[in-house]
Coordinates of C-alpha atoms in Angstrom, one line a residue:
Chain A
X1 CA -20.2 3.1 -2.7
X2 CA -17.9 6.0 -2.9
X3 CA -14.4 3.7 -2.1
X4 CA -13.1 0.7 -3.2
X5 CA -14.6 -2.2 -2.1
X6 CA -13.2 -5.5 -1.9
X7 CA -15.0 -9.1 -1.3
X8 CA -15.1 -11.1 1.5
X9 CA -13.4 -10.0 4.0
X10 CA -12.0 -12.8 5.4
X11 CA -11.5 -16.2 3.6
X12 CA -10.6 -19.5 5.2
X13 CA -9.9 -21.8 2.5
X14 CA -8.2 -25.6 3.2
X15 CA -4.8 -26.2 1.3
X16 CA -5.2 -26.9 -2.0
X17 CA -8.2 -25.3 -2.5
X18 CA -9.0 -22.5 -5.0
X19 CA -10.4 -19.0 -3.8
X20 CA -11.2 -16.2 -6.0
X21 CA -10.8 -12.3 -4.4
X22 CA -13.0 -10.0 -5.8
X23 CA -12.1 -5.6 -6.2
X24 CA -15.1 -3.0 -7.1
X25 CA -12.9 0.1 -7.6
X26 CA -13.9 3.5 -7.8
X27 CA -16.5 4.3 -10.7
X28 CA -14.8 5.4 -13.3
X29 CA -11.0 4.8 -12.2
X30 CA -9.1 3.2 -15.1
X31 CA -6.0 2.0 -13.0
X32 CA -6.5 -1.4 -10.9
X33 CA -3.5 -2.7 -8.4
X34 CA -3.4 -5.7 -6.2
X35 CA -0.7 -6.0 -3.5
X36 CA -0.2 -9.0 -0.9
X37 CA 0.6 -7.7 2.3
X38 CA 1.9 -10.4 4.8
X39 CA 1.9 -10.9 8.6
X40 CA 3.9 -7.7 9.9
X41 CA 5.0 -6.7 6.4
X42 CA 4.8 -3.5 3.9
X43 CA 2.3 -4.3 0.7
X44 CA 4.2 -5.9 -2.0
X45 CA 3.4 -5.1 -5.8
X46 CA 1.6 -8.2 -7.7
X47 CA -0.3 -7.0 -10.8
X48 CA -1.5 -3.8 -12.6
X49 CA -4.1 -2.9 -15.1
X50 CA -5.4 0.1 -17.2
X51 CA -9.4 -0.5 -18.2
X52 CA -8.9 -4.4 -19.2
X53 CA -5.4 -4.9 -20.0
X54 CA -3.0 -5.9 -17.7
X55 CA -0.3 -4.5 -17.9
X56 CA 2.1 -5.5 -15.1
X57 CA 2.3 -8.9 -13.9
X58 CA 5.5 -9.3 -13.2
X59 CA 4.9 -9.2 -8.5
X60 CA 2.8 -12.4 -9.4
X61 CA 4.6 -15.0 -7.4
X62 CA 3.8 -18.1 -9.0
X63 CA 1.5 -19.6 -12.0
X64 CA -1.0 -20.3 -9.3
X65 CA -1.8 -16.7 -9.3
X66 CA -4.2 -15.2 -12.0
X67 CA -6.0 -12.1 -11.7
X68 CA -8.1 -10.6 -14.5
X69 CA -10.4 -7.5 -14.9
X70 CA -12.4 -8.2 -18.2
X71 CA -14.6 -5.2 -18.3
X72 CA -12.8 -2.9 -17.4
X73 CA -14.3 -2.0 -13.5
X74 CA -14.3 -5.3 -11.5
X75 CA -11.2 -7.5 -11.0
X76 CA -10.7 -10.9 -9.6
X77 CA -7.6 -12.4 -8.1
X78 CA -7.7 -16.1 -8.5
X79 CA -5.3 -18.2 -6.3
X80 CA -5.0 -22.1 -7.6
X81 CA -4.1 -24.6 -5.3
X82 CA -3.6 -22.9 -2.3
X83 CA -0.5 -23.2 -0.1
X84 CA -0.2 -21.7 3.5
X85 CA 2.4 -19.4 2.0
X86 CA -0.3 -17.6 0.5
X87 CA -2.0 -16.8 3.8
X88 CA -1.7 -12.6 3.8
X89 CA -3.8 -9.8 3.4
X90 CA -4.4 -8.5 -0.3
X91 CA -5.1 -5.1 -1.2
X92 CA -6.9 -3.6 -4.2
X93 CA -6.3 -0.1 -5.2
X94 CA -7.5 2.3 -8.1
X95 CA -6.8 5.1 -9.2
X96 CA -8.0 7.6 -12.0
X97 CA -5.5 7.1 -14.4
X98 CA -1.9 8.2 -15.4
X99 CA 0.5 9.5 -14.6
X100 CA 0.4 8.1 -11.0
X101 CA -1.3 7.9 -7.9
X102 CA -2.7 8.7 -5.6
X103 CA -3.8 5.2 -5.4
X104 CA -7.0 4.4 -3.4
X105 CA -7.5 1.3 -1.2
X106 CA -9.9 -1.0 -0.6
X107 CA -9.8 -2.8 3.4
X108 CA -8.4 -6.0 2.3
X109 CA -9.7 -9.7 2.4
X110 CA -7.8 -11.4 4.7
X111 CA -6.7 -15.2 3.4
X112 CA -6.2 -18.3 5.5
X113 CA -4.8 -21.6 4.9
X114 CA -5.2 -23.9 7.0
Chain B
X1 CA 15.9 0.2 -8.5
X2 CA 13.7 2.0 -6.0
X3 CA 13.7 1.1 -2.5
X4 CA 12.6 2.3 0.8
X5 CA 13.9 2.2 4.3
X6 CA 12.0 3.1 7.4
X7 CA 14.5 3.6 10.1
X8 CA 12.4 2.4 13.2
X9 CA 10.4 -0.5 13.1
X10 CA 8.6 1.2 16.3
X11 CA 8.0 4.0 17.8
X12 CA 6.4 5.1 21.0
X13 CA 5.5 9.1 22.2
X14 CA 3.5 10.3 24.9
X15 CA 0.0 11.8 23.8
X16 CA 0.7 15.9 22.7
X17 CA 4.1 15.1 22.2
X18 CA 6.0 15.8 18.9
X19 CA 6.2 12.7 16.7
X20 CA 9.1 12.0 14.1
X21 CA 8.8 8.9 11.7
X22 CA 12.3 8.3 9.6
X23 CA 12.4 7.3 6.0
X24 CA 15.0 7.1 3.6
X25 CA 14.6 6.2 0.0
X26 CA 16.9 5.1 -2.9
X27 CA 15.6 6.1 -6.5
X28 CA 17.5 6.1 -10.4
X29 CA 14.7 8.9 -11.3
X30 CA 12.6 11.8 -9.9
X31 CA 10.4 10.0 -7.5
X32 CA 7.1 10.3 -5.8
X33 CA 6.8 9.9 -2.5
X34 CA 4.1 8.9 0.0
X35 CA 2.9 8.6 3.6
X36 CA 0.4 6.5 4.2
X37 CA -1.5 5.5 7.0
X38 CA -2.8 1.9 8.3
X39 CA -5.5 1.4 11.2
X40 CA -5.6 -2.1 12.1
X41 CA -8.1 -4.1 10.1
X42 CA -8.3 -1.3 7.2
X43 CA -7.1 -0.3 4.0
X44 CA -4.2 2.4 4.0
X45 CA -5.2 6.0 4.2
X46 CA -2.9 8.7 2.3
X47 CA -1.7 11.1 4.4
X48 CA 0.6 13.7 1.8
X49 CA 2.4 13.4 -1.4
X50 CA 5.6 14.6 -2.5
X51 CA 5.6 15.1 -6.6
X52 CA 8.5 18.0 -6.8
X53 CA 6.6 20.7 -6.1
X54 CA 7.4 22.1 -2.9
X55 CA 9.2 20.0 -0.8
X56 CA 7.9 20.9 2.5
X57 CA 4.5 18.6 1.9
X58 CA 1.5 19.1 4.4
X59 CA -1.1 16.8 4.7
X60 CA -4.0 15.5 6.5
X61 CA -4.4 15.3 10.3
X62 CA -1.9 18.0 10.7
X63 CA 1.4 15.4 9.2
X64 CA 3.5 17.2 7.3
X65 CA 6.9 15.4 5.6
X66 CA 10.0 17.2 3.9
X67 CA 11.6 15.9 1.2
X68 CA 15.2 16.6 1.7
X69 CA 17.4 15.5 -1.7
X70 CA 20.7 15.7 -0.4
X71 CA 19.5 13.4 2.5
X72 CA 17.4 11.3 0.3
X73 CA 15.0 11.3 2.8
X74 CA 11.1 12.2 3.7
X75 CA 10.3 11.9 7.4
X76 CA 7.0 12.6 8.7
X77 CA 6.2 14.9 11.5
X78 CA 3.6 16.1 13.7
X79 CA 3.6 18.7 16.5
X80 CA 1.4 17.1 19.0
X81 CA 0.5 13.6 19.4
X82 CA -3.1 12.5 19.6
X83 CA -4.5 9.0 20.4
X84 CA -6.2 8.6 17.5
X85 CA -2.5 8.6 15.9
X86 CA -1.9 5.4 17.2
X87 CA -1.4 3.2 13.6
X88 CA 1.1 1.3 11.4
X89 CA 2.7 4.2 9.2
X90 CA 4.3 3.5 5.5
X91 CA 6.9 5.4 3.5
X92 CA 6.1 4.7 -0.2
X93 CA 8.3 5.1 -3.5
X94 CA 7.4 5.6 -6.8
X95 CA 9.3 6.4 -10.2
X96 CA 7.8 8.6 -12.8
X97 CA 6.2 6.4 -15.3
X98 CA 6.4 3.3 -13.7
X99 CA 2.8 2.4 -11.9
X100 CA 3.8 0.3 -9.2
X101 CA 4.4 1.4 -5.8
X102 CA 7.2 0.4 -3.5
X103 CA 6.3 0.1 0.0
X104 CA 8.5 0.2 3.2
X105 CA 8.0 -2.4 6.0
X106 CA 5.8 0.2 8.3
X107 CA 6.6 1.7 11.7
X108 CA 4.3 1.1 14.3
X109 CA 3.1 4.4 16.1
X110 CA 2.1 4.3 19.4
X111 CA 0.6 7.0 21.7
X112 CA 0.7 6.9 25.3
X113 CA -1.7 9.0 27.4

């Protein structure tokens, strides 16, 4: 497709359960964002890569969070042991390269713990 | 440290009615600046950039946003209100050089008809 695409949706996930978030950016965009955007709230930065490296992790909020993007195009966010904390939106955005922007977003996948 | 304050958490206009969205930012460098837009249930939409070129910025949908240094501010406008305008609206904040963005907490937009 011609945006970003991010998969599922929605998740529903019990606490303590692990979920994995999956972002197909735009062909050939090296930059890759996630933000977690809760309940009412702006997006808030949590990790940033160029091709495979990541080179921002510091919005990550705990060790529970792990994202990775190991080719270069696709990147998963992996939350560990969920907590109802975590329940939010998270966004994936690419963009060509540097310097910045515009940034390109997916819709979303809206989390849920119950 | 950047930062961004959006000065109403709502806003309400009648349809074809001017609209005015208030945004003030707080930045050590040069920044970028960005409207974007959020329908409910989708990913955010840019509406206009400011990257100090000409700081009267138009954008899409007929938006247009000055960036106004002695104010530090960068409010979107639009002369006439349309339904479809109905949305949650974000000021963003970025530094030269540094990739994140910084996002305010959104003012809801609604239209009456």
């Amino acid at each position: 497709g011609a945006g970003v695409s991010q998969s599922p949706r929605y998740k529903v996930a019990k606490r303590g359960q692990d979920v994995a978030l999956r972002c197909d950016p735009i062909s050939g965009h090296v930059s890759l964002f996630w933000y977690q955007q809760a309940l009412g709230q702006g997006p808030e930065f949590l990790t940033y890569f160029q091709n495979e490296a990541q080179l921002d992790k510091s919005g990550l909020p705990s060790d529970r969070f792990f994202a990775e993007r190991p080719e270069g195009s696709v990147s998963t966010l992996k939350i560990q042991r969920t907590q109802q904390e975590d329940s939010a939106v998270y966004l994936c955005a690419s963009s060509p390269g540097t310097p910045i922007g515009p940034q390109h977003f997916g819709d979303g996948t809206r989390l849920s713990i119950l | 440290a950047q930062s961004v304050t959006q000065l109403d958490s709502h806003v309400s206009v009648s349809e074809g009615t001017p609209v005015l969205l208030r945004c003030n930012y707080s930045s050590s460098y040069s920044p970028s600046l960005f409207w974007y837009v959020q329908h409910p249930n989708k990913g955010l939409q840019l509406l206009l950039k400011y990257t100090s070129a000409a700081t009267l910025v138009k954008g899409i949908n007929g938006f247009e946003a000055e960036f106004k240094k002695s104010e530090t501010s960068f409010h979107l406008t639009k002369p006439s209100a349309h339904m479809s305008d109905a949305a949650e609206y974000f000021c963003v904040v970025s530094e030269r050089g540094n990739t994140p963005l910084v996002f305010g907490k959104g003012t809801r937009l609604s239209v009456i008809a």
